[in-house]
Coordinates of C-alpha atoms and ligand atoms in Angstrom, one line a residue:
M1 CA -15.3 20.4 -0.6
P2 CA -12.1 19.2 1.0
E3 CA -8.9 20.3 -0.7
T4 CA -8.1 16.6 -1.0
T5 CA -10.3 16.5 -4.1
K6 CA -7.4 18.1 -6.1
V7 CA -4.8 15.6 -5.1
A8 CA -4.7 13.3 -8.1
W9 CA -1.6 11.7 -9.7
D10 CA 0.0 12.7 -13.0
L11 CA 0.7 9.4 -14.9
S12 CA 2.1 11.1 -17.9
D13 CA 5.6 9.8 -17.1
L14 CA 4.2 6.5 -18.2
F15 CA 1.8 7.4 -21.0
A16 CA -0.2 10.4 -22.0
S17 CA -3.6 8.8 -22.0
I18 CA -5.3 5.5 -22.6
N19 CA -5.3 6.3 -26.3
D20 CA -1.6 7.0 -26.4
P21 CA -0.2 5.0 -29.4
G22 CA 2.9 4.7 -27.3
I23 CA 1.3 1.8 -25.3
D24 CA 1.0 -0.5 -28.3
R25 CA 4.3 0.8 -29.8
T26 CA 6.0 -0.3 -26.5
L27 CA 4.4 -3.7 -26.7
D28 CA 5.3 -4.2 -30.4
D29 CA 8.8 -3.2 -29.6
C30 CA 9.0 -5.6 -26.6
L31 CA 7.7 -8.5 -28.7
D32 CA 10.4 -7.8 -31.3
R33 CA 13.0 -7.6 -28.7
A34 CA 11.8 -10.8 -26.9
R35 CA 12.0 -12.8 -30.2
Q36 CA 15.5 -11.5 -30.8
F37 CA 16.4 -12.3 -27.2
A38 CA 15.2 -15.9 -27.6
D39 CA 17.0 -16.3 -30.9
R40 CA 20.2 -15.1 -29.3
Y41 CA 20.2 -16.9 -26.0
R42 CA 18.0 -20.0 -26.2
G43 CA 20.1 -23.1 -25.4
K44 CA 23.1 -21.0 -24.3
I45 CA 22.3 -20.4 -20.7
D46 CA 22.2 -24.0 -19.5
D47 CA 25.1 -24.8 -21.8
T48 CA 28.3 -26.0 -20.0
G49 CA 30.2 -23.5 -22.2
L50 CA 28.4 -20.5 -20.7
T51 CA 30.7 -17.6 -20.1
A52 CA 30.4 -14.6 -17.8
E53 CA 30.1 -12.3 -20.9
T54 CA 27.2 -14.2 -22.2
L55 CA 25.4 -14.4 -18.9
L56 CA 26.0 -10.7 -18.2
S57 CA 24.7 -9.5 -21.6
A58 CA 21.7 -11.9 -21.3
V59 CA 20.7 -10.7 -17.8
A60 CA 21.2 -7.1 -18.8
D61 CA 19.1 -7.5 -21.9
Y62 CA 16.5 -9.3 -19.9
E63 CA 16.3 -6.6 -17.3
A64 CA 16.0 -3.8 -19.8
L65 CA 13.2 -5.7 -21.6
A66 CA 11.4 -6.7 -18.5
Q67 CA 11.4 -3.0 -17.4
E68 CA 9.9 -1.8 -20.7
L69 CA 7.4 -4.5 -20.7
A70 CA 6.2 -3.6 -17.2
K71 CA 5.2 -0.1 -18.2
P72 CA 2.0 -0.6 -20.2
M73 CA 0.6 -3.0 -17.5
T74 CA 1.5 -0.7 -14.7
Y75 CA -0.2 2.2 -16.5
A76 CA -3.3 0.2 -17.3
S77 CA -3.7 -1.0 -13.7
L78 CA -3.1 2.4 -12.1
I79 CA -5.6 4.1 -14.3
F80 CA -8.1 1.3 -13.7
C81 CA -7.7 1.6 -9.9
A82 CA -8.3 5.4 -10.1
D83 CA -11.6 4.8 -11.9
T84 CA -12.9 1.3 -12.2
S85 CA -16.3 2.5 -13.5
K86 CA -15.0 3.3 -17.1
P87 CA -15.3 0.2 -19.3
E88 CA -12.4 1.4 -21.4
H89 CA -10.1 1.2 -18.4
G90 CA -11.0 -2.5 -17.9
A91 CA -10.7 -3.1 -21.6
L92 CA -7.2 -1.6 -21.7
M93 CA -6.1 -3.9 -18.9
Q94 CA -7.4 -7.0 -20.7
H95 CA -5.7 -5.9 -23.9
V96 CA -2.4 -5.3 -22.3
Q97 CA -2.6 -8.5 -20.3
E98 CA -3.1 -10.6 -23.4
R99 CA -0.3 -9.0 -25.3
Q100 CA 2.0 -9.2 -22.3
T101 CA 1.4 -13.0 -22.0
E102 CA 2.4 -13.5 -25.6
I103 CA 5.7 -11.7 -24.9
A104 CA 6.3 -13.4 -21.6
L105 CA 6.0 -16.8 -23.3
Q106 CA 9.0 -15.9 -25.5
L107 CA 11.0 -15.2 -22.4
L108 CA 10.0 -18.2 -20.3
F109 CA 13.0 -20.3 -21.4
F110 CA 15.4 -17.9 -19.8
E111 CA 14.6 -18.5 -16.1
L112 CA 14.1 -22.2 -16.8
E113 CA 17.6 -22.4 -18.3
L114 CA 19.0 -20.3 -15.5
M115 CA 17.6 -22.9 -13.1
A116 CA 18.9 -25.8 -15.1
A117 CA 22.5 -24.6 -15.5
E118 CA 25.1 -26.7 -13.7
P119 CA 26.1 -25.3 -10.3
E120 CA 29.8 -25.5 -11.0
V121 CA 29.4 -23.5 -14.1
I122 CA 27.1 -20.8 -12.6
D123 CA 29.0 -20.5 -9.3
A124 CA 32.3 -20.0 -11.1
I125 CA 30.7 -17.3 -13.4
L126 CA 29.1 -15.5 -10.5
E127 CA 32.5 -15.0 -8.9
D128 CA 33.1 -12.5 -11.7
E129 CA 32.9 -8.9 -10.3
R130 CA 31.0 -7.7 -13.4
L131 CA 28.1 -9.9 -12.4
E132 CA 27.8 -8.4 -8.9
R133 CA 24.7 -6.5 -9.8
Y134 CA 22.9 -9.7 -10.8
R135 CA 24.3 -12.1 -8.3
H136 CA 21.2 -12.2 -6.1
F137 CA 18.8 -12.3 -8.9
V138 CA 20.5 -15.4 -10.4
R139 CA 20.9 -17.1 -7.0
A140 CA 17.3 -16.4 -6.1
S141 CA 16.1 -17.8 -9.5
R142 CA 18.0 -21.0 -8.8
L143 CA 16.7 -21.6 -5.3
F144 CA 14.0 -23.9 -6.7
R145 CA 16.5 -25.9 -8.8
E146 CA 16.3 -29.0 -6.7
H147 CA 12.5 -28.9 -6.7
R148 CA 11.8 -28.6 -10.3
L149 CA 10.7 -31.5 -12.5
S150 CA 11.4 -32.3 -16.1
E151 CA 10.0 -29.9 -18.7
P152 CA 7.2 -32.3 -19.9
E153 CA 6.2 -32.9 -16.3
E154 CA 6.2 -29.2 -15.5
K155 CA 4.0 -28.6 -18.6
I156 CA 1.5 -31.2 -17.5
L157 CA 1.3 -29.9 -14.0
E158 CA 0.9 -26.3 -15.2
E159 CA -1.9 -27.2 -17.6
K160 CA -3.7 -29.5 -15.2
A161 CA -3.6 -26.9 -12.5
N162 CA -6.2 -24.9 -14.3
T163 CA -8.7 -27.7 -13.7
G164 CA -7.1 -28.7 -10.4
G165 CA -5.8 -26.5 -7.7
R166 CA -6.5 -23.2 -9.4
A167 CA -10.0 -24.3 -10.1
F168 CA -10.6 -25.1 -6.5
Q169 CA -9.2 -21.7 -5.4
R170 CA -11.5 -20.0 -7.8
L171 CA -14.4 -22.0 -6.5
F172 CA -13.5 -20.9 -3.0
E173 CA -13.4 -17.2 -4.0
E174 CA -16.6 -17.4 -5.9
S175 CA -18.3 -19.4 -3.1
V176 CA -17.3 -17.1 -0.3
S177 CA -18.0 -13.9 -2.2
G178 CA -21.4 -15.4 -3.2
I179 CA -22.6 -16.0 0.3
E180 CA -25.3 -13.7 1.5
F181 CA -24.9 -13.0 5.2
K182 CA -28.3 -12.1 6.6
L183 CA -29.0 -10.1 9.7
T184 CA -31.3 -7.6 11.2
I185 CA -30.0 -4.2 12.3
D186 CA -32.3 -1.6 13.8
G187 CA -35.3 -3.7 12.8
E188 CA -34.2 -3.8 9.3
E189 CA -33.3 -7.0 7.5
Q190 CA -30.0 -6.9 5.6
S191 CA -28.1 -9.1 3.3
L192 CA -24.4 -8.4 3.3
T193 CA -21.2 -9.6 1.6
E194 CA -18.3 -11.0 3.6
P195 CA -16.3 -7.8 3.8
E196 CA -19.4 -5.9 4.8
V197 CA -20.3 -8.3 7.6
I198 CA -16.7 -8.3 8.8
A199 CA -16.6 -4.5 8.9
L200 CA -19.6 -4.7 11.3
L201 CA -17.5 -6.5 13.8
R202 CA -16.0 -3.0 14.5
D203 CA -19.3 -1.4 15.1
P204 CA -19.5 0.5 18.4
R205 CA -22.8 -1.1 19.2
R206 CA -22.5 -4.5 20.9
E207 CA -25.8 -5.8 19.6
T208 CA -24.8 -5.0 16.0
R209 CA -21.4 -6.8 16.4
K210 CA -23.2 -9.8 18.0
A211 CA -25.6 -10.0 15.1
A212 CA -22.8 -9.7 12.6
A213 CA -20.8 -12.5 14.3
A214 CA -23.9 -14.7 14.3
A215 CA -24.6 -13.9 10.6
L216 CA -21.0 -14.7 9.6
S217 CA -21.1 -18.0 11.4
R218 CA -24.5 -18.9 9.9
G219 CA -23.4 -18.0 6.4
L220 CA -20.2 -20.0 6.6
S221 CA -21.8 -23.1 8.3
E222 CA -24.4 -23.3 5.7
N223 CA -21.6 -23.6 3.2
G224 CA -19.5 -25.7 5.5
R225 CA -19.6 -28.9 3.6
L226 CA -18.4 -27.2 0.4
L227 CA -15.7 -25.1 2.0
T228 CA -14.4 -28.1 4.0
F229 CA -14.2 -30.1 0.8
I230 CA -12.2 -27.3 -0.9
F231 CA -9.8 -27.1 2.1
N232 CA -9.3 -30.9 2.1
T233 CA -8.7 -31.0 -1.6
L234 CA -6.2 -28.1 -1.7
I235 CA -4.3 -29.4 1.3
Y236 CA -4.1 -32.8 -0.3
D237 CA -3.1 -31.2 -3.6
K238 CA -0.3 -29.4 -1.9
S239 CA 1.0 -32.6 -0.3
I240 CA 1.1 -34.3 -3.7
D241 CA 3.0 -31.3 -5.1
D242 CA 5.4 -31.3 -2.2
R243 CA 6.1 -35.1 -2.6
L244 CA 6.7 -34.8 -6.3
R245 CA 8.9 -31.8 -5.8
R246 CA 10.8 -33.4 -3.0
Y247 CA 9.9 -30.9 -0.2
S248 CA 10.5 -32.6 3.1
H249 CA 7.9 -30.6 5.1
P250 CA 4.8 -28.5 4.4
E251 CA 6.4 -25.1 5.1
Q252 CA 9.5 -25.7 3.0
A253 CA 8.2 -24.3 -0.3
R254 CA 7.1 -21.1 1.3
N255 CA 10.3 -20.7 3.3
T256 CA 12.3 -21.2 0.1
A257 CA 10.3 -18.5 -1.7
N258 CA 10.8 -16.2 1.3
E259 CA 14.6 -17.0 1.4
L260 CA 14.3 -18.0 5.0
D261 CA 15.2 -21.2 6.8
A262 CA 12.9 -23.2 9.0
E263 CA 15.0 -22.4 12.1
T264 CA 14.6 -18.6 11.7
V265 CA 10.8 -18.9 11.1
E266 CA 10.5 -21.1 14.2
T267 CA 12.5 -18.7 16.3
L268 CA 10.2 -15.9 15.2
I269 CA 7.0 -17.8 15.9
A270 CA 8.2 -19.1 19.3
A271 CA 8.8 -15.4 20.3
C272 CA 5.3 -14.6 19.3
V273 CA 3.8 -17.5 21.2
A274 CA 5.9 -16.7 24.3
S275 CA 4.3 -13.2 24.2
Y276 CA 0.7 -14.4 24.2
P277 CA 0.3 -13.3 27.9
L278 CA 0.9 -9.7 26.7
T279 CA -2.2 -10.0 24.4
A280 CA -4.2 -11.3 27.3
R281 CA -3.1 -8.5 29.5
Y282 CA -4.3 -5.9 27.0
Y283 CA -7.6 -7.6 26.4
R284 CA -8.3 -7.9 30.2
L285 CA -7.9 -4.1 30.3
K286 CA -10.1 -3.7 27.2
R287 CA -12.8 -5.8 29.1
E288 CA -12.5 -3.4 32.0
V289 CA -12.7 -0.3 29.8
L290 CA -15.8 -1.6 28.1
G291 CA -17.3 -2.7 31.4
Y292 CA -18.2 -6.2 30.3
D293 CA -18.1 -9.3 32.6
V294 CA -16.9 -11.4 29.7
L295 CA -15.3 -10.2 26.5
M296 CA -16.5 -12.3 23.6
H297 CA -15.2 -13.0 20.1
Y298 CA -17.5 -10.2 18.7
D299 CA -15.9 -7.7 21.1
R300 CA -12.3 -8.2 19.8
Y301 CA -12.4 -5.3 17.4
A302 CA -14.9 -3.1 19.3
P303 CA -13.7 0.5 19.2
I304 CA -13.0 1.6 22.8
F305 CA -12.2 5.2 22.3
E306 CA -13.2 7.1 19.2
S307 CA -10.6 9.2 17.3
K308 CA -12.5 12.4 16.5
K309 CA -9.7 14.6 15.3
R310 CA -9.7 15.7 11.7
H311 CA -6.6 16.3 9.7
P312 CA -7.2 18.0 6.3
F313 CA -4.8 16.8 3.6
E314 CA -2.4 19.8 3.9
E315 CA -2.1 19.2 7.6
G316 CA -1.6 15.4 7.0
R317 CA 1.1 16.1 4.5
Q318 CA 2.9 18.5 6.8
M319 CA 2.7 16.0 9.7
V320 CA 4.2 13.2 7.6
L321 CA 7.0 15.4 6.2
D322 CA 7.8 16.8 9.7
S323 CA 8.0 13.3 11.3
F324 CA 10.1 12.1 8.4
E325 CA 12.3 15.2 8.6
R326 CA 13.0 14.6 12.4
F327 CA 14.2 11.1 11.5
S328 CA 16.2 12.0 8.4
P329 CA 16.3 14.9 5.9
V330 CA 16.7 12.3 3.2
M331 CA 13.3 10.9 4.0
S332 CA 11.5 14.2 4.0
R333 CA 13.2 15.3 0.8
V334 CA 12.2 12.2 -1.1
A335 CA 8.6 12.3 0.4
A336 CA 8.3 15.9 -0.6
E337 CA 9.1 15.0 -4.2
F338 CA 6.0 12.7 -4.2
F339 CA 3.8 15.6 -3.3
D340 CA 5.4 18.2 -5.5
K341 CA 5.6 16.0 -8.6
Q342 CA 2.1 14.6 -8.3
W343 CA 3.0 11.0 -7.7
I344 CA 0.1 10.6 -5.2
D345 CA -3.6 10.0 -5.8
A346 CA -5.4 10.8 -2.6
A347 CA -8.7 12.3 -3.8
P348 CA -12.0 10.5 -3.0
R349 CA -13.9 10.0 -6.3
P350 CA -16.7 7.8 -7.5
G351 CA -15.5 4.6 -9.2
K352 CA -12.2 4.7 -7.3
R353 CA -11.0 1.3 -6.0
G354 CA -10.8 0.9 -2.2
G355 CA -7.7 0.3 -0.2
A356 CA -4.2 1.8 -0.6
F357 CA -1.0 0.7 -2.2
C358 CA 2.3 1.9 -3.6
S359 CA 3.3 0.8 -7.1
Y360 CA 7.1 0.7 -7.5
V361 CA 6.8 1.1 -11.3
T362 CA 10.3 0.8 -12.8
T363 CA 13.8 2.0 -11.9
D364 CA 14.0 4.5 -14.7
L365 CA 10.8 6.2 -13.5
H366 CA 9.5 6.4 -9.8
P367 CA 6.9 4.9 -7.6
Y368 CA 3.2 6.1 -7.4
V369 CA 1.1 6.1 -4.3
F370 CA -2.6 5.4 -4.1
L371 CA -5.1 6.0 -1.3
T372 CA -8.4 7.7 -0.5
Y373 CA -7.8 10.4 2.1
L374 CA -10.8 11.2 4.3
D375 CA -9.1 13.5 6.9
R376 CA -9.1 10.8 9.7
S377 CA -6.0 10.0 11.8
D378 CA -6.1 6.7 10.1
D379 CA -5.6 8.3 6.7
V380 CA -2.6 10.2 7.9
M381 CA -1.1 6.8 9.0
T382 CA -2.0 5.3 5.6
L383 CA -0.3 8.2 3.9
A384 CA 2.8 7.6 5.9
H385 CA 2.6 3.8 5.3
E386 CA 2.4 4.2 1.5
L387 CA 5.0 6.9 1.4
G388 CA 7.3 4.6 3.4
H389 CA 6.9 2.0 0.5
G390 CA 7.4 4.9 -2.0
L391 CA 10.6 5.8 -0.3
H392 CA 11.8 2.2 -0.3
G393 CA 11.1 1.8 -4.0
Y394 CA 12.6 5.2 -4.8
L395 CA 15.9 4.6 -2.9
A396 CA 16.3 1.1 -4.2
R397 CA 16.1 2.1 -7.8
E398 CA 19.9 2.2 -8.2
R399 CA 19.8 -1.6 -7.8
G400 CA 18.1 -2.1 -11.1
Y401 CA 14.8 -3.5 -12.1
L402 CA 15.5 -7.1 -11.2
S403 CA 16.7 -6.3 -7.7
F404 CA 14.8 -3.4 -6.4
S405 CA 11.7 -5.0 -4.8
S406 CA 12.2 -6.8 -1.6
A407 CA 11.3 -10.4 -0.6
L408 CA 7.9 -10.7 1.1
P409 CA 9.1 -10.8 4.8
V410 CA 10.9 -7.5 4.5
A411 CA 8.5 -5.9 2.0
E412 CA 6.6 -4.0 4.7
L413 CA 9.7 -2.7 6.4
A414 CA 9.8 0.9 5.3
S415 CA 6.0 1.3 5.3
T416 CA 5.5 0.1 8.9
F417 CA 8.6 2.1 10.0
G418 CA 7.3 5.3 8.4
Q419 CA 3.9 4.7 10.0
M420 CA 5.5 4.3 13.4
L421 CA 7.3 7.6 13.1
V422 CA 4.0 9.3 12.2
F423 CA 2.1 7.4 14.9
E424 CA 4.5 8.8 17.6
S425 CA 4.1 12.3 16.4
L426 CA 0.3 12.1 16.1
A427 CA 0.2 10.7 19.6
S428 CA 2.5 13.3 21.1
Q429 CA 0.2 16.1 19.8
A430 CA -3.1 14.5 20.8
D431 CA -5.2 15.2 23.9
L432 CA -5.8 12.4 26.4
E433 CA -8.9 10.9 24.9
E434 CA -7.5 11.1 21.3
K435 CA -4.3 9.5 22.6
L436 CA -6.2 6.6 24.1
A437 CA -7.9 6.1 20.7
L438 CA -4.7 6.1 18.8
Y439 CA -2.9 3.7 21.2
A440 CA -5.8 1.3 21.3
E441 CA -6.0 1.2 17.5
K442 CA -2.3 0.8 17.1
I443 CA -2.0 -2.0 19.7
E444 CA -4.9 -3.9 18.3
E445 CA -3.4 -3.6 14.8
V446 CA -0.1 -4.9 16.1
F447 CA -1.7 -7.9 17.9
A448 CA -3.6 -8.7 14.7
T449 CA -0.5 -8.6 12.7
V450 CA 2.0 -10.2 15.0
H451 CA 0.2 -12.6 17.4
R452 CA -2.8 -13.5 15.4
Q453 CA -0.9 -14.4 12.3
A454 CA 1.5 -16.5 14.4
A455 CA -1.5 -18.3 15.9
M456 CA -2.9 -18.8 12.3
Y457 CA 0.5 -20.2 11.2
R458 CA 0.5 -22.7 14.1
F459 CA -3.1 -23.7 13.1
E460 CA -2.0 -24.1 9.5
Q461 CA 1.0 -26.3 10.5
G462 CA -1.3 -28.6 12.4
L463 CA -3.8 -28.7 9.6
H464 CA -1.3 -29.8 6.9
R465 CA 0.2 -32.4 9.2
A466 CA -3.1 -33.8 10.3
R467 CA -4.3 -34.1 6.7
R468 CA -1.1 -35.9 5.8
E469 CA -1.2 -38.3 8.8
R470 CA -4.9 -38.9 9.1
G471 CA -6.4 -38.4 5.6
E472 CA -9.5 -36.3 5.0
L473 CA -10.5 -34.1 7.9
T474 CA -14.1 -33.2 9.0
A475 CA -15.2 -29.6 9.5
D476 CA -15.4 -30.4 13.3
E477 CA -11.8 -31.6 13.5
I478 CA -10.6 -28.5 11.7
S479 CA -12.8 -26.2 13.8
Q480 CA -11.4 -27.7 17.0
M481 CA -7.8 -27.0 15.9
W482 CA -8.8 -23.5 14.9
Q483 CA -10.6 -22.8 18.1
S484 CA -7.9 -23.9 20.5
G485 CA -5.1 -22.4 18.3
I486 CA -6.6 -18.9 18.3
Q487 CA -7.9 -19.1 21.9
A488 CA -4.3 -19.6 23.1
M489 CA -3.4 -16.1 22.2
F490 CA -6.1 -14.6 24.4
G491 CA -5.7 -16.9 27.5
D492 CA -8.7 -16.1 29.8
S493 CA -9.0 -12.5 28.7
L494 CA -11.5 -13.2 25.9
E495 CA -13.9 -16.1 25.2
L496 CA -14.1 -17.3 21.6
G497 CA -17.7 -18.7 21.6
D498 CA -18.7 -21.8 19.6
E499 CA -19.8 -19.5 16.8
H500 CA -16.1 -18.6 16.2
S501 CA -15.1 -22.2 15.5
C502 CA -15.9 -22.1 11.8
W503 CA -14.2 -18.7 11.0
W504 CA -11.2 -20.5 9.4
M505 CA -13.5 -21.1 6.5
Y506 CA -13.3 -17.6 4.9
I507 CA -9.5 -17.0 5.3
E508 CA -8.3 -16.7 1.7
H509 CA -4.5 -17.0 2.5
F510 CA -5.0 -20.6 3.8
V511 CA -6.4 -21.5 0.4
S512 CA -4.4 -19.4 -2.1
T513 CA -1.0 -19.1 -0.4
P514 CA -0.3 -21.6 2.3
F515 CA 1.9 -20.3 5.1
Y516 CA 1.9 -16.8 3.8
V517 CA 0.7 -15.5 7.2
Y518 CA 4.0 -15.6 9.1
A519 CA 5.4 -12.9 6.7
Y520 CA 3.1 -10.5 8.5
S521 CA 4.4 -11.4 11.9
F522 CA 8.0 -11.2 10.6
G523 CA 7.6 -7.8 9.0
E524 CA 5.8 -6.1 11.9
L525 CA 8.0 -7.5 14.6
L526 CA 11.1 -6.7 12.6
V527 CA 10.1 -3.0 12.4
M528 CA 9.3 -3.0 16.2
A529 CA 12.8 -4.3 16.8
L530 CA 14.4 -1.8 14.4
Y531 CA 12.4 0.9 16.1
S532 CA 13.8 -0.1 19.5
M533 CA 17.3 0.1 18.0
Y534 CA 16.5 3.6 16.7
R535 CA 15.4 4.6 20.2
R536 CA 18.6 3.2 21.8
E537 CA 21.1 4.4 19.2
G538 CA 19.4 7.6 18.0
E539 CA 21.2 9.4 15.1
G540 CA 23.7 6.6 14.6
F541 CA 20.9 4.3 13.5
V542 CA 19.7 6.6 10.7
P543 CA 22.3 6.0 8.0
R544 CA 22.1 2.2 8.5
Y545 CA 18.4 2.4 8.1
I546 CA 18.7 4.4 4.8
E547 CA 21.2 1.8 3.7
L548 CA 18.7 -1.0 4.4
L549 CA 16.2 0.7 2.1
T550 CA 18.8 1.4 -0.6
T551 CA 19.7 -2.2 -0.7
G552 CA 16.2 -3.1 -1.9
G553 CA 15.9 -6.7 -2.9
S554 CA 19.5 -7.2 -3.9
C555 CA 20.1 -9.8 -1.2
S556 CA 18.2 -12.2 1.1
P557 CA 16.5 -11.0 4.2
Q558 CA 19.1 -12.6 6.4
E559 CA 22.0 -11.0 4.5
L560 CA 20.2 -7.7 4.4
L561 CA 19.7 -7.5 8.2
A562 CA 23.1 -8.9 8.9
R563 CA 24.5 -5.7 7.3
V564 CA 23.0 -3.6 10.1
G565 CA 24.2 -6.0 12.7
I566 CA 21.0 -8.0 13.1
D567 CA 21.0 -11.7 13.6
I568 CA 17.4 -12.9 12.7
K569 CA 18.2 -16.3 14.2
D570 CA 18.8 -14.7 17.6
P571 CA 15.6 -14.9 19.8
E572 CA 16.8 -11.8 21.7
F573 CA 16.4 -9.7 18.6
W574 CA 12.7 -10.7 18.3
R575 CA 12.2 -10.1 22.0
G576 CA 13.5 -6.6 21.5
G577 CA 10.6 -6.0 19.1
M578 CA 8.2 -7.5 21.7
R579 CA 9.4 -5.0 24.3
V580 CA 8.3 -2.1 22.1
I581 CA 4.8 -3.6 21.9
E582 CA 4.9 -4.1 25.7
E583 CA 5.8 -0.4 26.2
M584 CA 2.8 0.6 24.1
V585 CA 0.6 -1.5 26.3
D586 CA 2.2 0.0 29.4
Q587 CA 1.6 3.5 28.0
F588 CA -2.0 2.7 27.2
E589 CA -2.5 1.4 30.7
R590 CA -1.0 4.6 32.2
L591 CA -3.1 6.8 30.0
Y592 CA -6.3 4.9 31.0
R593 CA -5.5 5.2 34.7
E594 CA -5.0 8.9 34.2
Y595 CA -8.2 9.2 32.2
K596 CA -10.2 7.4 34.9
A597 CA -8.8 9.5 37.8
Ligands
LIG601 ZN1 2.1 -2.0 2.9

């Protein structure tokens, strides 16, 4: 039995057990406090007589309450993820959810009034130094001010969404997860779910990948009429929403939520598109390594070198701590605390949910990290990734509960950076074949995050504009846009066969969170660019980086990065990130020549 089996988290900083009476006591107390809060502040926040004292005490009360309220739900969801098989874990989540909604309804007025308050009043009050801590929270809450409707209108939209947009999203999820993808592997007929069939696209055997790709296309096409209808409906629904809320273009609502302007996003995407030839260069080499005449869509994720090395948990832990230590003792000290104080759940166990995450929890406690560690190089990287998040949450605690988590585009900053540090040290210790495997995996992951998401963003832009200009779209029209949009990133290095043309149909982000995808390109490329600064500047970069993490979500991405001298509107900054990726491809090419010789 691997020693990892013992690495379980200790959640007693939150509650002692699922039967802890403290859970309901906390909720009772929060309900009382929420009622008092409403009695005290309702009608005062959007009043022209609002003073700095009132706003300060209201936000501070609100923050303290929100923080307490987060604890029961955080505990319930952590314990549920660690073992989903126990019905009492699911029941606790449901119970807490219902009680939490009751409390949240009492508090709803606060953010609405904050939005409604007159700019002259709020702006003058925010000048007050005592409000410095809450300035960004207040400003960010007010970003949607110009796009909100009257209260009765908002209520109608909210209620009707359950039978409108949200219902179509649920229909999408249930339809896609209900599809049985049928294929034959090794003479055996199988019926797979969507994640299972997609996992097979990484199978080392070409026949299996080919069969999986065909099964995916078959399953989707058979449901093509339904899925196309859902897409058309939701895209139309969004255009109605955007018109009512006075958004001038389809991307605007997302950009507002991300606190980015259209120009910055366009600069980023243009840098990704300009770098498509790099993707093509890598895939031409991959074609050579695999020895195929033509690289097809089902070969995109084919493993080319297998990473065989095993890293038991203790070794993984040491590797992460050492690479963090080389960067900064602050990083290794904080990360060590996660191991020593049992803030990590790494043990494989029946009923444990898949995937990995870091929960920031609250600022008076500390983050928890969740993963299933199976001794692979990949798991060492995941550990570094989640500890990167953990570090970010830990260091940003001093900003307070309302300002410690980052906006989406910078949320993956510390995780991807931590992962890069560990990647470099893993690669430096590996033998040639292991190195090739590590580089191939890393490069493909970067392309999938930077270039592919940019291509998907361009597709989505085209999709929303076409629907607005031409009305309902056919599956064929959408497929053509998808096919040419994604093919562009590969050039002639890889051929997306006809089968690939309907693969837009299962992408959940298009349906649930329009234009979400560019945040992935932003986050990853940002880290590459920061990494190149680190290489150039060495030691001098370290305190600025730690400062970035400590700032948390207390300002917009643009302000945050300006503090370390980065102008995210400058194309040269993004090209710096691309150069790091290019160097990885150069390195892979060199290693492969060496391997072949
Ligand atoms: Zn992450």
